Amino acid sequence: MQDRHIIALDLDGTVLRHGFEGAGDHAAGGIIDPELAEAIRTLHESGHEVIVSTGRSVDATLPIVERLGIRPEWVVTANGAVTLKRDPFGTHGYRREYVEAFNPADALLKIRPQLTTAHFSVELADGAFLYTKAIPAGTLPSNQRQVAFEDLLGVQAARVIVFSPDYRVEEFLTAIESLGLTHVSYAVGTTSWLDIAPDGVTKASALEVLRAKLDIHPSNVFAAGDGRNDIEMLEWAGRVGVSVAMGQAVPEVKAAATDVTASAEDGGLLLALRKRFPELLGA
């Protein structure tokens, strides 16, 4: 395809609306508008590289990809720490092609005294999860084990999750920023939720590896997202391509994008895709 694009799409709050439909857990939950799913399939079938790019774990991502009715070559999970490649012999049709891991001990030991009641979870490089206290239902995959906090120190982690329901979002954000975390990448969600990844690893870093591998010009990049963990991706895409922040995003996310669309609840992603690809989807 001569004018092939990378179309990088966040899931929660971008492809997925709030609400529930699915098979009984977070992995399948969230509403996908049928018109949006059809548009994504059209772009995929036309030869564009549709790449789901999410903070979710592998187990929480692939059911959504399946619901979209596409089998993309690449899927970016864990905020860029784990990139999957389509493989008919892999688990659920994918294998872990690129995995970035780090020792989370320094970050965890800084955070715990500040957030004494926090729930901690570590996604290991092989996809297993270790956790100290339960975090929202369905967030963890089936391969999980409850452990003592000390057991999280010294492991090789693709991602660390810190969830602190006792804090309001503003308090949580202030607490995290005051810690001066170094040698890691991190993003605070719209709830009291922190994702920590290896230093320099973001959705953008994973997508740039794929862009270079696929030999797609930077101007042929489109990305859409709504969270703080999408900021680097939106900045990356928007350098010479197009990046779209969802209407419900906080101001700092909107500032990172070249365009702002309607909220996910109001069909913002479909509007943005139609605007960017009118020849396939109609304006």
PDB file of C-alpha atoms in Angstrom:
ATOM      1  CA  MET A   1       0.000   0.000   0.000  1.00  0.00           C
ATOM      2  CA  GLN A   2       1.639   3.229  -1.183  1.00  0.00           C
ATOM      3  CA  ASP A   3       0.128   5.609   1.387  1.00  0.00           C
ATOM      4  CA  ARG A   4       0.129   3.200   4.323  1.00  0.00           C
ATOM      5  CA  HIS A   5      -0.348   4.772   7.753  1.00  0.00           C
ATOM      6  CA  ILE A   6       0.242   3.711  11.307  1.00  0.00           C
ATOM      7  CA  ILE A   7      -3.023   4.266  13.174  1.00  0.00           C
ATOM      8  CA  ALA A   8      -2.210   3.991  16.891  1.00  0.00           C
ATOM      9  CA  LEU A   9      -5.261   3.763  19.118  1.00  0.00           C
ATOM     10  CA  ASP A  10      -5.542   3.843  22.884  1.00  0.00           C
ATOM     11  CA  LEU A  11      -8.335   1.646  24.251  1.00  0.00           C
ATOM     12  CA  ASP A  12      -9.960   2.897  27.461  1.00  0.00           C
ATOM     13  CA  GLY A  13     -11.605   6.261  26.906  1.00  0.00           C
ATOM     14  CA  THR A  14     -10.716   6.258  23.204  1.00  0.00           C
ATOM     15  CA  VAL A  15     -11.877   3.094  21.443  1.00  0.00           C
ATOM     16  CA  LEU A  16     -13.873   2.017  24.500  1.00  0.00           C
ATOM     17  CA  ARG A  17     -16.633   4.079  26.036  1.00  0.00           C
ATOM     18  CA  HIS A  18     -17.438   3.786  29.716  1.00  0.00           C
ATOM     19  CA  GLY A  19     -20.032   1.164  30.419  1.00  0.00           C
ATOM     20  CA  PHE A  20     -20.083  -2.575  30.099  1.00  0.00           C
ATOM     21  CA  GLU A  21     -20.598  -5.226  27.507  1.00  0.00           C
ATOM     22  CA  GLY A  22     -18.797  -8.511  27.320  1.00  0.00           C
ATOM     23  CA  ALA A  23     -18.160 -11.779  29.040  1.00  0.00           C
ATOM     24  CA  GLY A  24     -18.062 -10.835  32.680  1.00  0.00           C
ATOM     25  CA  ASP A  25     -14.737  -9.168  33.388  1.00  0.00           C
ATOM     26  CA  HIS A  26     -12.739  -5.998  32.841  1.00  0.00           C
ATOM     27  CA  ALA A  27     -10.806  -7.605  29.993  1.00  0.00           C
ATOM     28  CA  ALA A  28     -13.945  -7.790  27.873  1.00  0.00           C
ATOM     29  CA  GLY A  29     -15.736  -4.788  29.385  1.00  0.00           C
ATOM     30  CA  GLY A  30     -16.315  -1.380  27.863  1.00  0.00           C
ATOM     31  CA  ILE A  31     -18.590  -0.373  25.023  1.00  0.00           C
ATOM     32  CA  ILE A  32     -17.401  -0.268  21.405  1.00  0.00           C
ATOM     33  CA  ASP A  33     -19.726   1.585  19.067  1.00  0.00           C
ATOM     34  CA  PRO A  34     -20.545  -0.649  16.067  1.00  0.00           C
ATOM     35  CA  GLU A  35     -19.861   2.183  13.591  1.00  0.00           C
ATOM     36  CA  LEU A  36     -16.442   2.755  15.134  1.00  0.00           C
ATOM     37  CA  ALA A  37     -15.586  -0.951  14.998  1.00  0.00           C
ATOM     38  CA  GLU A  38     -16.618  -1.030  11.338  1.00  0.00           C
ATOM     39  CA  ALA A  39     -14.430   1.999  10.576  1.00  0.00           C
ATOM     40  CA  ILE A  40     -11.423   0.409  12.292  1.00  0.00           C
ATOM     41  CA  ARG A  41     -11.957  -2.807  10.326  1.00  0.00           C
ATOM     42  CA  THR A  42     -12.188  -0.824   7.077  1.00  0.00           C
ATOM     43  CA  LEU A  43      -8.878   0.900   7.778  1.00  0.00           C
ATOM     44  CA  HIS A  44      -7.229  -2.391   8.720  1.00  0.00           C
ATOM     45  CA  GLU A  45      -8.553  -4.225   5.667  1.00  0.00           C
ATOM     46  CA  SER A  46      -7.439  -1.357   3.426  1.00  0.00           C
ATOM     47  CA  GLY A  47      -3.820  -2.028   4.372  1.00  0.00           C
ATOM     48  CA  HIS A  48      -3.213   0.529   7.093  1.00  0.00           C
ATOM     49  CA  GLU A  49      -1.326  -0.637  10.193  1.00  0.00           C
ATOM     50  CA  VAL A  50      -3.912  -0.322  12.950  1.00  0.00           C
ATOM     51  CA  ILE A  51      -1.976  -0.731  16.196  1.00  0.00           C
ATOM     52  CA  VAL A  52      -3.799  -0.907  19.519  1.00  0.00           C
ATOM     53  CA  SER A  53      -1.570   0.916  21.992  1.00  0.00           C
ATOM     54  CA  THR A  54      -2.676   0.530  25.587  1.00  0.00           C
ATOM     55  CA  GLY A  55      -1.602   0.448  29.196  1.00  0.00           C
ATOM     56  CA  ARG A  56      -3.523  -2.790  29.670  1.00  0.00           C
ATOM     57  CA  SER A  57      -1.870  -6.152  30.185  1.00  0.00           C
ATOM     58  CA  VAL A  58      -1.761  -8.654  27.330  1.00  0.00           C
ATOM     59  CA  ASP A  59      -4.638 -10.663  28.814  1.00  0.00           C
ATOM     60  CA  ALA A  60      -6.806  -7.548  29.127  1.00  0.00           C
ATOM     61  CA  THR A  61      -5.965  -6.326  25.612  1.00  0.00           C
ATOM     62  CA  LEU A  62      -6.446  -9.267  23.268  1.00  0.00           C
ATOM     63  CA  PRO A  63     -10.172  -9.750  24.041  1.00  0.00           C
ATOM     64  CA  ILE A  64     -10.754  -6.153  22.886  1.00  0.00           C
ATOM     65  CA  VAL A  65      -8.755  -6.719  19.698  1.00  0.00           C
ATOM     66  CA  GLU A  66     -10.902  -9.778  19.062  1.00  0.00           C
ATOM     67  CA  ARG A  67     -14.104  -7.776  19.614  1.00  0.00           C
ATOM     68  CA  LEU A  68     -12.918  -5.235  17.047  1.00  0.00           C
ATOM     69  CA  GLY A  69     -12.816  -8.032  14.493  1.00  0.00           C
ATOM     70  CA  ILE A  70      -9.237  -7.392  13.377  1.00  0.00           C
ATOM     71  CA  ARG A  71      -6.001  -9.378  13.507  1.00  0.00           C
ATOM     72  CA  PRO A  72      -3.328  -6.675  13.431  1.00  0.00           C
ATOM     73  CA  GLU A  73       0.295  -7.582  12.914  1.00  0.00           C
ATOM     74  CA  TRP A  74       1.356  -5.666  16.035  1.00  0.00           C
ATOM     75  CA  VAL A  75      -0.193  -4.821  19.418  1.00  0.00           C
ATOM     76  CA  VAL A  76       1.439  -2.547  22.006  1.00  0.00           C
ATOM     77  CA  THR A  77       0.578  -3.286  25.654  1.00  0.00           C
ATOM     78  CA  ALA A  78       1.787  -2.311  29.147  1.00  0.00           C
ATOM     79  CA  ASN A  79       2.391   1.290  28.010  1.00  0.00           C
ATOM     80  CA  GLY A  80       5.023   0.184  25.516  1.00  0.00           C
ATOM     81  CA  ALA A  81       6.882  -2.353  27.644  1.00  0.00           C
ATOM     82  CA  VAL A  82       5.402  -5.382  25.857  1.00  0.00           C
ATOM     83  CA  THR A  83       4.887  -5.474  22.088  1.00  0.00           C
ATOM     84  CA  LEU A  84       3.104  -8.449  20.561  1.00  0.00           C
ATOM     85  CA  LYS A  85       3.515  -9.830  17.043  1.00  0.00           C
ATOM     86  CA  ARG A  86       0.896 -11.921  15.316  1.00  0.00           C
ATOM     87  CA  ASP A  87       1.909 -15.586  15.384  1.00  0.00           C
ATOM     88  CA  PRO A  88      -0.480 -18.479  14.637  1.00  0.00           C
ATOM     89  CA  PHE A  89       1.513 -20.662  17.027  1.00  0.00           C
ATOM     90  CA  GLY A  90       1.524 -18.135  19.872  1.00  0.00           C
ATOM     91  CA  THR A  91      -0.870 -17.881  22.800  1.00  0.00           C
ATOM     92  CA  HIS A  92      -4.136 -16.422  21.478  1.00  0.00           C
ATOM     93  CA  GLY A  93      -2.401 -15.968  18.127  1.00  0.00           C
ATOM     94  CA  TYR A  94       0.353 -13.627  19.343  1.00  0.00           C
ATOM     95  CA  ARG A  95       3.865 -13.866  20.746  1.00  0.00           C
ATOM     96  CA  ARG A  96       5.846 -11.400  22.865  1.00  0.00           C
ATOM     97  CA  GLU A  97       8.221  -9.893  20.328  1.00  0.00           C
ATOM     98  CA  TYR A  98       9.715  -7.035  22.350  1.00  0.00           C
ATOM     99  CA  VAL A  99       9.751  -6.918  26.146  1.00  0.00           C
ATOM    100  CA  GLU A 100      11.392  -4.158  28.185  1.00  0.00           C
ATOM    101  CA  ALA A 101      12.004  -4.971  31.847  1.00  0.00           C
ATOM    102  CA  PHE A 102      13.601  -3.334  34.886  1.00  0.00           C
ATOM    103  CA  ASN A 103      14.217  -3.824  38.596  1.00  0.00           C
ATOM    104  CA  PRO A 104      11.452  -1.838  40.349  1.00  0.00           C
ATOM    105  CA  ALA A 105      12.977  -1.954  43.839  1.00  0.00           C
ATOM    106  CA  ASP A 106      14.182   1.667  44.016  1.00  0.00           C
ATOM    107  CA  ALA A 107      10.845   3.079  42.855  1.00  0.00           C
ATOM    108  CA  LEU A 108       8.808   0.841  45.149  1.00  0.00           C
ATOM    109  CA  LEU A 109      10.936   1.669  48.184  1.00  0.00           C
ATOM    110  CA  LYS A 110      10.472   5.394  47.506  1.00  0.00           C
ATOM    111  CA  ILE A 111       6.723   5.130  47.042  1.00  0.00           C
ATOM    112  CA  ARG A 112       5.733   2.878  49.929  1.00  0.00           C
ATOM    113  CA  PRO A 113       6.565   5.273  52.824  1.00  0.00           C
ATOM    114  CA  GLN A 114       4.592   8.035  51.081  1.00  0.00           C
ATOM    115  CA  LEU A 115       1.570   5.865  50.198  1.00  0.00           C
ATOM    116  CA  THR A 116       1.415   3.445  53.101  1.00  0.00           C
ATOM    117  CA  THR A 117      -2.022   2.031  52.224  1.00  0.00           C
ATOM    118  CA  ALA A 118      -1.380   1.636  48.489  1.00  0.00           C
ATOM    119  CA  HIS A 119      -1.982  -1.554  46.543  1.00  0.00           C
ATOM    120  CA  PHE A 120       1.079  -2.680  44.557  1.00  0.00           C
ATOM    121  CA  SER A 121       1.221  -4.979  41.550  1.00  0.00           C
ATOM    122  CA  VAL A 122       4.053  -6.007  39.238  1.00  0.00           C
ATOM    123  CA  GLU A 123       3.673  -7.382  35.730  1.00  0.00           C
ATOM    124  CA  LEU A 124       6.619  -9.698  35.124  1.00  0.00           C
ATOM    125  CA  ALA A 125       8.361  -9.976  31.776  1.00  0.00           C
ATOM    126  CA  ASP A 126       6.591 -13.298  31.105  1.00  0.00           C
ATOM    127  CA  GLY A 127       3.130 -11.803  31.720  1.00  0.00           C
ATOM    128  CA  ALA A 128       2.536 -13.135  35.234  1.00  0.00           C
ATOM    129  CA  PHE A 129       1.328 -10.689  37.900  1.00  0.00           C
ATOM    130  CA  LEU A 130       2.372 -10.398  41.525  1.00  0.00           C
ATOM    131  CA  TYR A 131       0.258  -8.208  43.803  1.00  0.00           C
ATOM    132  CA  THR A 132       0.115  -7.216  47.463  1.00  0.00           C
ATOM    133  CA  LYS A 133      -3.559  -6.244  47.767  1.00  0.00           C
ATOM    134  CA  ALA A 134      -6.456  -6.576  45.359  1.00  0.00           C
ATOM    135  CA  ILE A 135      -6.823  -3.925  42.676  1.00  0.00           C
ATOM    136  CA  PRO A 136      -9.946  -3.311  40.558  1.00  0.00           C
ATOM    137  CA  ALA A 137     -11.677  -6.489  39.419  1.00  0.00           C
ATOM    138  CA  GLY A 138     -10.511  -7.881  36.117  1.00  0.00           C
ATOM    139  CA  THR A 139      -7.346  -5.776  35.948  1.00  0.00           C
ATOM    140  CA  LEU A 140      -5.103  -8.743  36.652  1.00  0.00           C
ATOM    141  CA  PRO A 141      -4.874 -11.734  34.309  1.00  0.00           C
ATOM    142  CA  SER A 142      -5.506 -15.317  35.351  1.00  0.00           C
ATOM    143  CA  ASN A 143      -1.779 -15.871  35.924  1.00  0.00           C
ATOM    144  CA  GLN A 144      -1.505 -13.964  39.202  1.00  0.00           C
ATOM    145  CA  ARG A 145      -0.254 -14.502  42.734  1.00  0.00           C
ATOM    146  CA  GLN A 146      -0.600 -12.515  45.960  1.00  0.00           C
ATOM    147  CA  VAL A 147       2.746 -11.899  47.658  1.00  0.00           C
ATOM    148  CA  ALA A 148       4.358  -9.814  50.383  1.00  0.00           C
ATOM    149  CA  PHE A 149       5.640  -6.371  49.387  1.00  0.00           C
ATOM    150  CA  GLU A 150       9.221  -7.557  49.831  1.00  0.00           C
ATOM    151  CA  ASP A 151       8.684 -10.205  47.145  1.00  0.00           C
ATOM    152  CA  LEU A 152       8.229  -7.445  44.554  1.00  0.00           C
ATOM    153  CA  LEU A 153      11.769  -6.202  45.104  1.00  0.00           C
ATOM    154  CA  GLY A 154      14.438  -7.515  42.766  1.00  0.00           C
ATOM    155  CA  VAL A 155      12.143  -9.071  40.157  1.00  0.00           C
ATOM    156  CA  GLN A 156      12.329  -8.184  36.457  1.00  0.00           C
ATOM    157  CA  ALA A 157       9.208  -6.115  35.828  1.00  0.00           C
ATOM    158  CA  ALA A 158       7.675  -4.892  32.589  1.00  0.00           C
ATOM    159  CA  ARG A 159       5.283  -2.674  34.527  1.00  0.00           C
ATOM    160  CA  VAL A 160       4.457  -1.664  38.096  1.00  0.00           C
ATOM    161  CA  ILE A 161       0.962  -0.593  39.146  1.00  0.00           C
ATOM    162  CA  VAL A 162       0.336   1.494  42.258  1.00  0.00           C
ATOM    163  CA  PHE A 163      -3.321   1.959  43.187  1.00  0.00           C
ATOM    164  CA  SER A 164      -4.269   4.123  46.158  1.00  0.00           C
ATOM    165  CA  PRO A 165      -8.048   4.445  46.589  1.00  0.00           C
ATOM    166  CA  ASP A 166      -7.620   6.392  49.836  1.00  0.00           C
ATOM    167  CA  TYR A 167      -6.293   9.397  47.903  1.00  0.00           C
ATOM    168  CA  ARG A 168      -8.136  11.852  45.694  1.00  0.00           C
ATOM    169  CA  VAL A 169      -6.553  12.155  42.252  1.00  0.00           C
ATOM    170  CA  GLU A 170      -5.060  15.600  42.958  1.00  0.00           C
ATOM    171  CA  GLU A 171      -3.536  14.416  46.251  1.00  0.00           C
ATOM    172  CA  PHE A 172      -2.199  11.282  44.592  1.00  0.00           C
ATOM    173  CA  LEU A 173      -0.624  13.249  41.745  1.00  0.00           C
ATOM    174  CA  THR A 174       1.023  15.681  44.170  1.00  0.00           C
ATOM    175  CA  ALA A 175       2.363  12.808  46.279  1.00  0.00           C
ATOM    176  CA  ILE A 176       3.873  11.050  43.266  1.00  0.00           C
ATOM    177  CA  GLU A 177       5.425  14.220  41.843  1.00  0.00           C
ATOM    178  CA  SER A 178       7.023  15.000  45.215  1.00  0.00           C
ATOM    179  CA  LEU A 179       8.907  11.690  45.196  1.00  0.00           C
ATOM    180  CA  GLY A 180      11.251  12.637  42.358  1.00  0.00           C
ATOM    181  CA  LEU A 181      11.200   9.198  40.768  1.00  0.00           C
ATOM    182  CA  THR A 182      14.256   8.690  38.552  1.00  0.00           C
ATOM    183  CA  HIS A 183      15.432   6.078  36.042  1.00  0.00           C
ATOM    184  CA  VAL A 184      11.843   5.057  35.281  1.00  0.00           C
ATOM    185  CA  SER A 185       8.979   6.278  33.103  1.00  0.00           C
ATOM    186  CA  TYR A 186       5.647   6.828  34.808  1.00  0.00           C
ATOM    187  CA  ALA A 187       2.146   8.127  34.206  1.00  0.00           C
ATOM    188  CA  VAL A 188      -0.697   8.921  36.599  1.00  0.00           C
ATOM    189  CA  GLY A 189      -4.174   7.969  35.434  1.00  0.00           C
ATOM    190  CA  THR A 190      -7.483   9.764  35.848  1.00  0.00           C
ATOM    191  CA  THR A 191      -7.963   7.863  39.107  1.00  0.00           C
ATOM    192  CA  SER A 192      -5.416   7.329  41.884  1.00  0.00           C
ATOM    193  CA  TRP A 193      -3.509   4.924  39.683  1.00  0.00           C
ATOM    194  CA  LEU A 194       0.177   4.991  38.748  1.00  0.00           C
ATOM    195  CA  ASP A 195       1.874   3.007  35.983  1.00  0.00           C
ATOM    196  CA  ILE A 196       5.668   2.690  36.142  1.00  0.00           C
ATOM    197  CA  ALA A 197       7.709   1.391  33.214  1.00  0.00           C
ATOM    198  CA  PRO A 198      11.414   1.010  32.415  1.00  0.00           C
ATOM    199  CA  ASP A 199      13.275   4.265  31.825  1.00  0.00           C
ATOM    200  CA  GLY A 200      12.455   5.722  28.414  1.00  0.00           C
ATOM    201  CA  VAL A 201       9.747   3.169  27.678  1.00  0.00           C
ATOM    202  CA  THR A 202       6.412   4.637  26.602  1.00  0.00           C
ATOM    203  CA  LYS A 203       3.786   3.942  23.986  1.00  0.00           C
ATOM    204  CA  ALA A 204       5.746   6.332  21.764  1.00  0.00           C
ATOM    205  CA  SER A 205       9.037   4.450  22.098  1.00  0.00           C
ATOM    206  CA  ALA A 206       7.381   1.157  21.154  1.00  0.00           C
ATOM    207  CA  LEU A 207       5.534   2.717  18.228  1.00  0.00           C
ATOM    208  CA  GLU A 208       8.686   4.368  16.883  1.00  0.00           C
ATOM    209  CA  VAL A 209      10.393   0.962  16.777  1.00  0.00           C
ATOM    210  CA  LEU A 210       7.475  -0.353  14.735  1.00  0.00           C
ATOM    211  CA  ARG A 211       7.334   2.710  12.483  1.00  0.00           C
ATOM    212  CA  ALA A 212      10.999   2.271  11.577  1.00  0.00           C
ATOM    213  CA  LYS A 213      10.602  -1.478  11.107  1.00  0.00           C
ATOM    214  CA  LEU A 214       7.578  -0.998   8.851  1.00  0.00           C
ATOM    215  CA  ASP A 215       9.342   1.816   6.956  1.00  0.00           C
ATOM    216  CA  ILE A 216       6.392   4.191   7.300  1.00  0.00           C
ATOM    217  CA  HIS A 217       7.127   7.898   6.937  1.00  0.00           C
ATOM    218  CA  PRO A 218       6.572   9.936  10.131  1.00  0.00           C
ATOM    219  CA  SER A 219       4.013  12.088   8.324  1.00  0.00           C
ATOM    220  CA  ASN A 220       1.885   8.970   7.825  1.00  0.00           C
ATOM    221  CA  VAL A 221       1.206   8.540  11.521  1.00  0.00           C
ATOM    222  CA  PHE A 222      -2.125   9.016  13.311  1.00  0.00           C
ATOM    223  CA  ALA A 223      -2.575   8.518  17.057  1.00  0.00           C
ATOM    224  CA  ALA A 224      -5.503   9.033  19.410  1.00  0.00           C
ATOM    225  CA  GLY A 225      -5.720   8.873  23.192  1.00  0.00           C
ATOM    226  CA  ASP A 226      -7.153  10.442  26.317  1.00  0.00           C
ATOM    227  CA  GLY A 227      -4.823   9.724  29.234  1.00  0.00           C
ATOM    228  CA  ARG A 228      -1.588  11.046  30.671  1.00  0.00           C
ATOM    229  CA  ASN A 229       0.040   7.816  29.519  1.00  0.00           C
ATOM    230  CA  ASP A 230      -0.808   8.916  25.961  1.00  0.00           C
ATOM    231  CA  ILE A 231       1.067  12.229  26.103  1.00  0.00           C
ATOM    232  CA  GLU A 232       4.335  10.939  24.623  1.00  0.00           C
ATOM    233  CA  MET A 233       2.435   9.059  21.907  1.00  0.00           C
ATOM    234  CA  LEU A 234       0.470  12.167  20.964  1.00  0.00           C
ATOM    235  CA  GLU A 235       3.613  14.294  20.872  1.00  0.00           C
ATOM    236  CA  TRP A 236       5.417  11.653  18.796  1.00  0.00           C
ATOM    237  CA  ALA A 237       2.635  11.346  16.239  1.00  0.00           C
ATOM    238  CA  GLY A 238       2.053  15.072  16.080  1.00  0.00           C
ATOM    239  CA  ARG A 239       5.592  16.068  15.166  1.00  0.00           C
ATOM    240  CA  VAL A 240       4.780  15.706  11.469  1.00  0.00           C
ATOM    241  CA  GLY A 241       1.699  13.495  11.558  1.00  0.00           C
ATOM    242  CA  VAL A 242      -1.673  13.822  13.284  1.00  0.00           C
ATOM    243  CA  SER A 243      -2.462  13.283  16.956  1.00  0.00           C
ATOM    244  CA  VAL A 244      -5.906  13.569  18.475  1.00  0.00           C
ATOM    245  CA  ALA A 245      -6.865  14.015  22.122  1.00  0.00           C
ATOM    246  CA  MET A 246     -10.318  12.926  23.197  1.00  0.00           C
ATOM    247  CA  GLY A 247     -12.711  15.618  24.372  1.00  0.00           C
ATOM    248  CA  GLN A 248     -12.788  14.392  27.971  1.00  0.00           C
ATOM    249  CA  ALA A 249      -8.979  14.480  28.328  1.00  0.00           C
ATOM    250  CA  VAL A 250      -7.335  16.756  30.891  1.00  0.00           C
ATOM    251  CA  PRO A 251      -5.723  19.973  29.559  1.00  0.00           C
ATOM    252  CA  GLU A 252      -2.147  18.642  29.579  1.00  0.00           C
ATOM    253  CA  VAL A 253      -3.182  15.746  27.314  1.00  0.00           C
ATOM    254  CA  LYS A 254      -5.031  18.071  24.945  1.00  0.00           C
ATOM    255  CA  ALA A 255      -1.966  20.324  24.801  1.00  0.00           C
ATOM    256  CA  ALA A 256       0.143  17.393  23.565  1.00  0.00           C
ATOM    257  CA  ALA A 257      -2.078  16.756  20.528  1.00  0.00           C
ATOM    258  CA  THR A 258      -2.436  18.484  17.183  1.00  0.00           C
ATOM    259  CA  ASP A 259      -6.219  18.213  17.364  1.00  0.00           C
ATOM    260  CA  VAL A 260      -8.995  17.676  19.892  1.00  0.00           C
ATOM    261  CA  THR A 261     -12.121  15.727  19.039  1.00  0.00           C
ATOM    262  CA  ALA A 262     -15.375  15.078  20.876  1.00  0.00           C
ATOM    263  CA  SER A 263     -15.430  12.854  23.949  1.00  0.00           C
ATOM    264  CA  ALA A 264     -15.508   9.081  23.717  1.00  0.00           C
ATOM    265  CA  GLU A 265     -19.126   9.183  24.868  1.00  0.00           C
ATOM    266  CA  ASP A 266     -19.944  11.430  21.895  1.00  0.00           C
ATOM    267  CA  GLY A 267     -18.156   9.321  19.289  1.00  0.00           C
ATOM    268  CA  GLY A 268     -14.994  11.410  19.133  1.00  0.00           C
ATOM    269  CA  LEU A 269     -12.687   8.769  17.692  1.00  0.00           C
ATOM    270  CA  LEU A 270     -15.005   7.975  14.790  1.00  0.00           C
ATOM    271  CA  LEU A 271     -15.256  11.690  13.981  1.00  0.00           C
ATOM    272  CA  ALA A 272     -11.466  12.020  14.025  1.00  0.00           C
ATOM    273  CA  LEU A 273     -10.931   8.958  11.829  1.00  0.00           C
ATOM    274  CA  ARG A 274     -13.498  10.163   9.309  1.00  0.00           C
ATOM    275  CA  LYS A 275     -11.786  13.551   9.192  1.00  0.00           C
ATOM    276  CA  ARG A 276      -8.335  12.013   8.628  1.00  0.00           C
ATOM    277  CA  PHE A 277      -9.372   9.254   6.196  1.00  0.00           C
ATOM    278  CA  PRO A 278     -12.378  10.669   4.305  1.00  0.00           C
ATOM    279  CA  GLU A 279     -11.643   8.657   1.171  1.00  0.00           C
ATOM    280  CA  LEU A 280     -12.261   5.423   3.095  1.00  0.00           C
ATOM    281  CA  LEU A 281     -14.724   6.489   5.771  1.00  0.00           C
ATOM    282  CA  GLY A 282     -16.460   9.569   4.413  1.00  0.00           C
ATOM    283  CA  ALA A 283     -16.054  13.013   5.939  1.00  0.00           C
TER     284      ALA A 283
END
